[in-house]
Amino acid sequence: MSGLKVLVGCKRVIDYAVKIRVKPDKTGIVTDGVKHSMNPFDEIAVEEAIRLKEKNIANEIIAISCGPAKNEETLRTALAMGMDRGIHVVVGDKDYETLQPLAVAKLIAKVAQDIKADLIILGKQAIDDDCNQTGQLLSAIMNVPQATCTSKLEFNNGRLKVSREVDGGLENLSVKLPCVVTADLRLNEPRFATLPNIMKAKKKKIDVMKVDDLAVDIKPHIETVSVVDPPVRSAGIKVEDVDTLIKKLKEQGFIKSLS
Amino acid sequence: MLRNTLKLPNSILYGIIQRYASTLIVIEHNNESLTPTSLHSISAAKAIGGDITCLVAGTKCKQIADAVSKIDGVKKVLFAENNIYKGFLPESLTPLVVDLQLKMKYTHILATSSSFAKNLLPRIAGKLDVAPISDILEVKNENTFVRTIYAGNAVTTIKSSDPVKVISVRATSFEMAKEGLSAANIEELAATTTPSDDVIWESAELSVSERPELTSAKIVVSGGRGMKSGENFNLLYKLADKLNAAVGASRAAVDAGYVPNDMQVGQTGKMVAPDLYIAVAISGAIQHLAGMKDSKCIVAINKDPEAPIFQVSDYGLVADLFKVVPELTEKI
């Protein structure tokens, strides 16, 4: 099998290592001046697309991101890793605040249909909204099969063989193309973009599209009422030794039922 | 509009809406037994109010439908037995649920958050053109729900304007519904789809364990990178067996190949909230804490006194696990 066109979704999120702060007016999270990077699951999706191209299974690999101007940085990162070209669906700052997976799925579905993508790979979830929805919504909208939380992916006789991470272990599916795949952590180890590749990526093309051009309704179905800090756990104590630990746990009744 | 025409006070109007709320719960099972965590979503449905219908679909599920019919609060059980539901593929289950929704106009479709529900519910929502709501921890009212974002570091209250809310429920935030006094009606449904080769479920490689299931265990013992090898996890298994506990792991331990992925606790693994969580050689990264910080009591055993896990632990022991875990196992 060769010549697949692969579309990969890339979301710009607050870097996973940042300790986030809730806005005092409870409307959201402080994002200004905070380090952002590509959603870690999307890096895995990008890496998988690049590997498919290296194996001559994919012919063209395209990164897509929906969001404000700064999302171009995220697309440049994907291009520096090895994606061929980018598509930036520009969503204004105001609309982006309320942009939800359903709208993103509709935008990506429209682009995927326009460019006739054979395979769409997304991360299994974004680490900011923690929704784990976009891939499933996208496959529903496109009416194609879905393979979510994949930890292994290979091609065999024109079909995709995937292993999915499920609660009890793994399950194996055989899926017909076109389809949507979402990447789990263990699918691969994403590569770092090297300096020469970062330079080369500056020359790669990013098509800019507007929501209006795609004629997609991005009106939010969900309104955020408030965002607050989680309850703080009261500070605990350090115990000296195992005996003290067991004594404390018994006092609290956590291990009383044991002989 | 409705309020003006009927001239009803808010409280009565609210009562009417409550009475007309109706929830469909997609029950998870494996054709042999009911997945117990499935029953947590029934408690969430009770908090929403209105009639509760449970859907049981699979290749063999009459018995499971019987079991579900006995659960307190369940008004009706629908079951669909057909070979096309092999592997519980969302491609075959979605048309069944969507068809039911179009006929019955439920106000809510629920399931307990699990890999099954996370896979299925957004596909159903996509077909109904509504925004799904993931992993709620509280029901404020029939339109308003509470969930966490940013790996549990912020709590958000959200309000849905969709005619049907498609919601996954965090098991650890709701009680498990119990058996009631009477049994609900059971009806059989015909399959709505024909077999297709779009997706073929081939096989499963499931971990077999005698220990309690991780997400519902009262006590969880977890190991991290500091365990150094898969063999060393035997120390935790011994402790767990003495405590009748489940064994979990951090992402680092899974990535290092010490234990299988289904043992991972955290933002991208399983959410647990046991009475007692014992974190052994786990530093306490944000992503791990997301999966366990609602535990009633957290014990941390780590040789690094600066490890972030000590900021959330009720009892911390700064010590070498290879010395204290065997000692703990022996003395408990």
PDB file of N, CA and C in Angstrom, chain A residues 173-246:
ATOM      1  N   LEU A 173      -7.779  -4.574  16.470  1.00  0.00           N
ATOM      2  CA  LEU A 173      -8.811  -4.338  15.473  1.00  0.00           C
ATOM      3  C   LEU A 173      -8.206  -4.308  14.085  1.00  0.00           C
ATOM      4  N   SER A 174      -9.028  -4.617  13.103  1.00  0.00           N
ATOM      5  CA  SER A 174      -8.644  -4.423  11.710  1.00  0.00           C
ATOM      6  C   SER A 174      -9.641  -3.414  11.143  1.00  0.00           C
ATOM      7  N   VAL A 175      -9.123  -2.313  10.611  1.00  0.00           N
ATOM      8  CA  VAL A 175      -9.970  -1.174  10.256  1.00  0.00           C
ATOM      9  C   VAL A 175      -9.782  -0.806   8.787  1.00  0.00           C
ATOM     10  N   LYS A 176     -10.901  -0.486   8.147  1.00  0.00           N
ATOM     11  CA  LYS A 176     -10.887  -0.097   6.737  1.00  0.00           C
ATOM     12  C   LYS A 176     -10.608   1.412   6.614  1.00  0.00           C
ATOM     13  N   LEU A 177      -9.931   1.806   5.569  1.00  0.00           N
ATOM     14  CA  LEU A 177      -9.673   3.227   5.300  1.00  0.00           C
ATOM     15  C   LEU A 177     -10.816   3.781   4.432  1.00  0.00           C
ATOM     16  N   PRO A 178     -11.083   5.070   4.495  1.00  0.00           N
ATOM     17  CA  PRO A 178     -10.482   6.061   5.387  1.00  0.00           C
ATOM     18  C   PRO A 178     -10.965   5.891   6.821  1.00  0.00           C
ATOM     19  N   CYS A 179     -10.121   6.311   7.760  1.00  0.00           N
ATOM     20  CA  CYS A 179     -10.513   6.205   9.157  1.00  0.00           C
ATOM     21  C   CYS A 179      -9.789   7.250  10.000  1.00  0.00           C
ATOM     22  N   VAL A 180     -10.226   7.320  11.242  1.00  0.00           N
ATOM     23  CA  VAL A 180      -9.612   8.236  12.205  1.00  0.00           C
ATOM     24  C   VAL A 180      -8.905   7.406  13.272  1.00  0.00           C
ATOM     25  N   VAL A 181      -7.666   7.778  13.566  1.00  0.00           N
ATOM     26  CA  VAL A 181      -6.887   7.098  14.604  1.00  0.00           C
ATOM     27  C   VAL A 181      -6.527   8.127  15.669  1.00  0.00           C
ATOM     28  N   THR A 182      -6.645   7.749  16.953  1.00  0.00           N
ATOM     29  CA  THR A 182      -6.089   8.639  17.974  1.00  0.00           C
ATOM     30  C   THR A 182      -4.937   7.931  18.683  1.00  0.00           C
ATOM     31  N   ALA A 183      -3.892   8.709  18.947  1.00  0.00           N
ATOM     32  CA  ALA A 183      -2.634   8.149  19.446  1.00  0.00           C
ATOM     33  C   ALA A 183      -2.589   8.127  20.965  1.00  0.00           C
ATOM     34  N   ASP A 184      -2.198   6.987  21.515  1.00  0.00           N
ATOM     35  CA  ASP A 184      -1.952   6.895  22.950  1.00  0.00           C
ATOM     36  C   ASP A 184      -0.456   7.088  23.193  1.00  0.00           C
ATOM     37  N   LEU A 185      -0.109   7.221  24.471  1.00  0.00           N
ATOM     38  CA  LEU A 185       1.282   7.518  24.840  1.00  0.00           C
ATOM     39  C   LEU A 185       2.292   6.536  24.280  1.00  0.00           C
ATOM     40  N   ARG A 186       1.910   5.271  24.245  1.00  0.00           N
ATOM     41  CA  ARG A 186       2.899   4.257  23.920  1.00  0.00           C
ATOM     42  C   ARG A 186       2.973   3.910  22.441  1.00  0.00           C
ATOM     43  N   LEU A 187       2.342   4.734  21.594  1.00  0.00           N
ATOM     44  CA  LEU A 187       2.414   4.454  20.155  1.00  0.00           C
ATOM     45  C   LEU A 187       3.845   4.592  19.651  1.00  0.00           C
ATOM     46  N   ASN A 188       4.541   5.612  20.111  1.00  0.00           N
ATOM     47  CA  ASN A 188       5.925   5.813  19.671  1.00  0.00           C
ATOM     48  C   ASN A 188       6.620   6.830  20.571  1.00  0.00           C
ATOM     49  N   GLU A 189       7.870   7.085  20.269  1.00  0.00           N
ATOM     50  CA  GLU A 189       8.659   8.088  20.986  1.00  0.00           C
ATOM     51  C   GLU A 189       8.931   9.219  19.990  1.00  0.00           C
ATOM     52  N   PRO A 190       8.261  10.385  20.153  1.00  0.00           N
ATOM     53  CA  PRO A 190       8.439  11.436  19.141  1.00  0.00           C
ATOM     54  C   PRO A 190       9.890  11.936  19.059  1.00  0.00           C
ATOM     55  N   ARG A 191      10.302  12.271  17.846  1.00  0.00           N
ATOM     56  CA  ARG A 191      11.665  12.763  17.635  1.00  0.00           C
ATOM     57  C   ARG A 191      11.749  14.253  17.980  1.00  0.00           C
ATOM     58  N   PHE A 192      12.960  14.706  18.207  1.00  0.00           N
ATOM     59  CA  PHE A 192      13.179  16.143  18.392  1.00  0.00           C
ATOM     60  C   PHE A 192      13.455  16.765  17.035  1.00  0.00           C
ATOM     61  N   ALA A 193      13.012  18.002  16.862  1.00  0.00           N
ATOM     62  CA  ALA A 193      13.330  18.717  15.626  1.00  0.00           C
ATOM     63  C   ALA A 193      14.771  19.213  15.735  1.00  0.00           C
ATOM     64  N   THR A 194      15.580  18.907  14.737  1.00  0.00           N
ATOM     65  CA  THR A 194      16.975  19.365  14.749  1.00  0.00           C
ATOM     66  C   THR A 194      17.032  20.789  14.187  1.00  0.00           C
ATOM     67  N   LEU A 195      18.102  21.500  14.495  1.00  0.00           N
ATOM     68  CA  LEU A 195      18.223  22.888  14.024  1.00  0.00           C
ATOM     69  C   LEU A 195      18.110  23.010  12.496  1.00  0.00           C
ATOM     70  N   PRO A 196      18.834  22.175  11.722  1.00  0.00           N
ATOM     71  CA  PRO A 196      18.676  22.289  10.258  1.00  0.00           C
ATOM     72  C   PRO A 196      17.232  22.070   9.814  1.00  0.00           C
ATOM     73  N   ASN A 197      16.549  21.139  10.479  1.00  0.00           N
ATOM     74  CA  ASN A 197      15.153  20.884  10.111  1.00  0.00           C
ATOM     75  C   ASN A 197      14.224  22.025  10.518  1.00  0.00           C
ATOM     76  N   ILE A 198      14.581  22.696  11.622  1.00  0.00           N
ATOM     77  CA  ILE A 198      13.791  23.867  12.033  1.00  0.00           C
ATOM     78  C   ILE A 198      13.951  24.958  10.973  1.00  0.00           C
ATOM     79  N   MET A 199      15.192  25.114  10.447  1.00  0.00           N
ATOM     80  CA  MET A 199      15.437  26.113   9.403  1.00  0.00           C
ATOM     81  C   MET A 199      14.659  25.743   8.137  1.00  0.00           C
ATOM     82  N   LYS A 200      14.728  24.471   7.761  1.00  0.00           N
ATOM     83  CA  LYS A 200      14.025  24.017   6.545  1.00  0.00           C
ATOM     84  C   LYS A 200      12.510  24.211   6.680  1.00  0.00           C
ATOM     85  N   ALA A 201      12.030  24.008   7.902  1.00  0.00           N
ATOM     86  CA  ALA A 201      10.580  24.102   8.130  1.00  0.00           C
ATOM     87  C   ALA A 201      10.055  25.500   7.850  1.00  0.00           C
ATOM     88  N   LYS A 202      10.935  26.496   7.962  1.00  0.00           N
ATOM     89  CA  LYS A 202      10.503  27.878   7.714  1.00  0.00           C
ATOM     90  C   LYS A 202      10.078  28.068   6.267  1.00  0.00           C
ATOM     91  N   LYS A 203      10.622  27.226   5.387  1.00  0.00           N
ATOM     92  CA  LYS A 203      10.305  27.356   3.956  1.00  0.00           C
ATOM     93  C   LYS A 203       9.082  26.532   3.568  1.00  0.00           C
ATOM     94  N   LYS A 204       8.667  25.624   4.441  1.00  0.00           N
ATOM     95  CA  LYS A 204       7.512  24.795   4.083  1.00  0.00           C
ATOM     96  C   LYS A 204       6.231  25.637   4.106  1.00  0.00           C
ATOM     97  N   LYS A 205       5.266  25.168   3.333  1.00  0.00           N
ATOM     98  CA  LYS A 205       4.059  25.964   3.130  1.00  0.00           C
ATOM     99  C   LYS A 205       2.996  25.722   4.209  1.00  0.00           C
ATOM    100  N   ILE A 206       2.416  26.804   4.674  1.00  0.00           N
ATOM    101  CA  ILE A 206       1.245  26.700   5.559  1.00  0.00           C
ATOM    102  C   ILE A 206       0.080  27.419   4.878  1.00  0.00           C
ATOM    103  N   ASP A 207      -0.952  26.662   4.525  1.00  0.00           N
ATOM    104  CA  ASP A 207      -2.161  27.275   3.948  1.00  0.00           C
ATOM    105  C   ASP A 207      -3.004  27.835   5.079  1.00  0.00           C
ATOM    106  N   VAL A 208      -3.410  29.081   4.912  1.00  0.00           N
ATOM    107  CA  VAL A 208      -4.244  29.702   5.935  1.00  0.00           C
ATOM    108  C   VAL A 208      -5.701  29.698   5.470  1.00  0.00           C
ATOM    109  N   MET A 209      -6.558  29.180   6.336  1.00  0.00           N
ATOM    110  CA  MET A 209      -7.985  29.142   5.988  1.00  0.00           C
ATOM    111  C   MET A 209      -8.777  29.844   7.077  1.00  0.00           C
ATOM    112  N   LYS A 210      -9.920  30.352   6.686  1.00  0.00           N
ATOM    113  CA  LYS A 210     -10.789  31.002   7.664  1.00  0.00           C
ATOM    114  C   LYS A 210     -11.999  30.120   7.933  1.00  0.00           C
ATOM    115  N   VAL A 211     -12.535  30.248   9.121  1.00  0.00           N
ATOM    116  CA  VAL A 211     -13.712  29.461   9.496  1.00  0.00           C
ATOM    117  C   VAL A 211     -14.854  29.723   8.510  1.00  0.00           C
ATOM    118  N   ASP A 212     -15.024  31.001   8.122  1.00  0.00           N
ATOM    119  CA  ASP A 212     -16.099  31.348   7.198  1.00  0.00           C
ATOM    120  C   ASP A 212     -15.949  30.647   5.852  1.00  0.00           C
ATOM    121  N   ASP A 213     -14.675  30.535   5.398  1.00  0.00           N
ATOM    122  CA  ASP A 213     -14.432  29.868   4.109  1.00  0.00           C
ATOM    123  C   ASP A 213     -14.876  28.411   4.158  1.00  0.00           C
ATOM    124  N   LEU A 214     -14.719  27.819   5.338  1.00  0.00           N
ATOM    125  CA  LEU A 214     -15.067  26.401   5.464  1.00  0.00           C
ATOM    126  C   LEU A 214     -16.566  26.216   5.712  1.00  0.00           C
ATOM    127  N   ALA A 215     -17.242  27.318   5.964  1.00  0.00           N
ATOM    128  CA  ALA A 215     -18.694  27.286   6.204  1.00  0.00           C
ATOM    129  C   ALA A 215     -19.066  26.291   7.307  1.00  0.00           C
ATOM    130  N   VAL A 216     -18.341  26.390   8.420  1.00  0.00           N
ATOM    131  CA  VAL A 216     -18.614  25.501   9.544  1.00  0.00           C
ATOM    132  C   VAL A 216     -19.132  26.345  10.709  1.00  0.00           C
ATOM    133  N   ASP A 217     -20.163  25.838  11.359  1.00  0.00           N
ATOM    134  CA  ASP A 217     -20.721  26.532  12.519  1.00  0.00           C
ATOM    135  C   ASP A 217     -19.910  26.157  13.765  1.00  0.00           C
ATOM    136  N   ILE A 218     -19.229  27.154  14.326  1.00  0.00           N
ATOM    137  CA  ILE A 218     -18.401  26.845  15.505  1.00  0.00           C
ATOM    138  C   ILE A 218     -19.031  27.381  16.793  1.00  0.00           C
ATOM    139  N   LYS A 219     -20.292  27.688  16.738  1.00  0.00           N
ATOM    140  CA  LYS A 219     -20.990  28.208  17.910  1.00  0.00           C
ATOM    141  C   LYS A 219     -20.877  27.212  19.073  1.00  0.00           C
ATOM    142  N   PRO A 220     -20.499  27.709  20.270  1.00  0.00           N
ATOM    143  CA  PRO A 220     -20.344  26.760  21.381  1.00  0.00           C
ATOM    144  C   PRO A 220     -21.673  26.188  21.861  1.00  0.00           C
ATOM    145  N   HIS A 221     -21.683  24.919  22.216  1.00  0.00           N
ATOM    146  CA  HIS A 221     -22.871  24.288  22.784  1.00  0.00           C
ATOM    147  C   HIS A 221     -22.768  24.265  24.308  1.00  0.00           C
ATOM    148  N   ILE A 222     -21.569  24.584  24.780  1.00  0.00           N
ATOM    149  CA  ILE A 222     -21.329  24.514  26.219  1.00  0.00           C
ATOM    150  C   ILE A 222     -20.765  25.845  26.692  1.00  0.00           C
ATOM    151  N   GLU A 223     -21.314  26.325  27.800  1.00  0.00           N
ATOM    152  CA  GLU A 223     -20.867  27.597  28.349  1.00  0.00           C
ATOM    153  C   GLU A 223     -20.099  27.315  29.642  1.00  0.00           C
ATOM    154  N   THR A 224     -18.967  27.990  29.808  1.00  0.00           N
ATOM    155  CA  THR A 224     -18.218  27.825  31.053  1.00  0.00           C
ATOM    156  C   THR A 224     -18.802  28.774  32.096  1.00  0.00           C
ATOM    157  N   VAL A 225     -19.297  28.222  33.171  1.00  0.00           N
ATOM    158  CA  VAL A 225     -19.891  29.038  34.232  1.00  0.00           C
ATOM    159  C   VAL A 225     -18.776  29.573  35.137  1.00  0.00           C
ATOM    160  N   SER A 226     -17.849  28.695  35.502  1.00  0.00           N
ATOM    161  CA  SER A 226     -16.744  29.133  36.348  1.00  0.00           C
ATOM    162  C   SER A 226     -15.579  28.160  36.271  1.00  0.00           C
ATOM    163  N   VAL A 227     -14.405  28.674  36.609  1.00  0.00           N
ATOM    164  CA  VAL A 227     -13.214  27.830  36.727  1.00  0.00           C
ATOM    165  C   VAL A 227     -12.564  28.186  38.064  1.00  0.00           C
ATOM    166  N   VAL A 228     -12.393  27.200  38.913  1.00  0.00           N
ATOM    167  CA  VAL A 228     -11.817  27.478  40.234  1.00  0.00           C
ATOM    168  C   VAL A 228     -10.685  26.493  40.546  1.00  0.00           C
ATOM    169  N   ASP A 229      -9.938  26.814  41.598  1.00  0.00           N
ATOM    170  CA  ASP A 229      -8.888  25.895  42.046  1.00  0.00           C
ATOM    171  C   ASP A 229      -9.526  24.655  42.666  1.00  0.00           C
ATOM    172  N   PRO A 230      -8.862  23.509  42.534  1.00  0.00           N
ATOM    173  CA  PRO A 230      -9.390  22.314  43.203  1.00  0.00           C
ATOM    174  C   PRO A 230      -9.193  22.450  44.714  1.00  0.00           C
ATOM    175  N   PRO A 231      -9.961  21.702  45.501  1.00  0.00           N
ATOM    176  CA  PRO A 231      -9.751  21.766  46.951  1.00  0.00           C
ATOM    177  C   PRO A 231      -8.309  21.380  47.305  1.00  0.00           C
ATOM    178  N   VAL A 232      -7.759  22.086  48.255  1.00  0.00           N
ATOM    179  CA  VAL A 232      -6.367  21.815  48.642  1.00  0.00           C
ATOM    180  C   VAL A 232      -6.364  20.754  49.738  1.00  0.00           C
ATOM    181  N   ARG A 233      -5.484  19.808  49.609  1.00  0.00           N
ATOM    182  CA  ARG A 233      -5.357  18.778  50.657  1.00  0.00           C
ATOM    183  C   ARG A 233      -4.624  19.387  51.840  1.00  0.00           C
ATOM    184  N   SER A 234      -5.087  19.083  53.022  1.00  0.00           N
ATOM    185  CA  SER A 234      -4.380  19.614  54.187  1.00  0.00           C
ATOM    186  C   SER A 234      -3.025  18.908  54.322  1.00  0.00           C
ATOM    187  N   ALA A 235      -2.042  19.682  54.777  1.00  0.00           N
ATOM    188  CA  ALA A 235      -0.677  19.159  54.841  1.00  0.00           C
ATOM    189  C   ALA A 235      -0.609  17.925  55.727  1.00  0.00           C
ATOM    190  N   GLY A 236       0.118  16.952  55.290  1.00  0.00           N
ATOM    191  CA  GLY A 236       0.258  15.720  56.057  1.00  0.00           C
ATOM    192  C   GLY A 236       1.493  15.761  56.940  1.00  0.00           C
ATOM    193  N   ILE A 237       1.826  14.635  57.479  1.00  0.00           N
ATOM    194  CA  ILE A 237       3.004  14.580  58.341  1.00  0.00           C
ATOM    195  C   ILE A 237       4.000  13.549  57.818  1.00  0.00           C
ATOM    196  N   LYS A 238       5.251  13.704  58.233  1.00  0.00           N
ATOM    197  CA  LYS A 238       6.252  12.678  57.920  1.00  0.00           C
ATOM    198  C   LYS A 238       6.364  11.771  59.139  1.00  0.00           C
ATOM    199  N   VAL A 239       6.397  10.503  58.878  1.00  0.00           N
ATOM    200  CA  VAL A 239       6.558   9.569  59.993  1.00  0.00           C
ATOM    201  C   VAL A 239       7.992   9.035  60.004  1.00  0.00           C
ATOM    202  N   GLU A 240       8.447   8.632  61.174  1.00  0.00           N
ATOM    203  CA  GLU A 240       9.842   8.225  61.361  1.00  0.00           C
ATOM    204  C   GLU A 240      10.133   6.848  60.799  1.00  0.00           C
ATOM    205  N   ASP A 241       9.218   5.925  61.076  1.00  0.00           N
ATOM    206  CA  ASP A 241       9.506   4.543  60.701  1.00  0.00           C
ATOM    207  C   ASP A 241       8.225   3.774  60.379  1.00  0.00           C
ATOM    208  N   VAL A 242       8.399   2.533  59.973  1.00  0.00           N
ATOM    209  CA  VAL A 242       7.282   1.685  59.566  1.00  0.00           C
ATOM    210  C   VAL A 242       6.301   1.482  60.716  1.00  0.00           C
ATOM    211  N   ASP A 243       6.802   1.297  61.931  1.00  0.00           N
ATOM    212  CA  ASP A 243       5.919   1.063  63.079  1.00  0.00           C
ATOM    213  C   ASP A 243       4.967   2.233  63.287  1.00  0.00           C
ATOM    214  N   THR A 244       5.529   3.452  63.203  1.00  0.00           N
ATOM    215  CA  THR A 244       4.682   4.638  63.384  1.00  0.00           C
ATOM    216  C   THR A 244       3.637   4.703  62.269  1.00  0.00           C
ATOM    217  N   LEU A 245       4.058   4.389  61.049  1.00  0.00           N
ATOM    218  CA  LEU A 245       3.137   4.425  59.910  1.00  0.00           C
ATOM    219  C   LEU A 245       1.966   3.463  60.149  1.00  0.00           C
ATOM    220  N   ILE A 246       2.298   2.246  60.544  1.00  0.00           N
ATOM    221  CA  ILE A 246       1.247   1.236  60.774  1.00  0.00           C
ATOM    222  C   ILE A 246       0.327   1.694  61.904  1.00  0.00           C
TER     223      ILE A 246
END
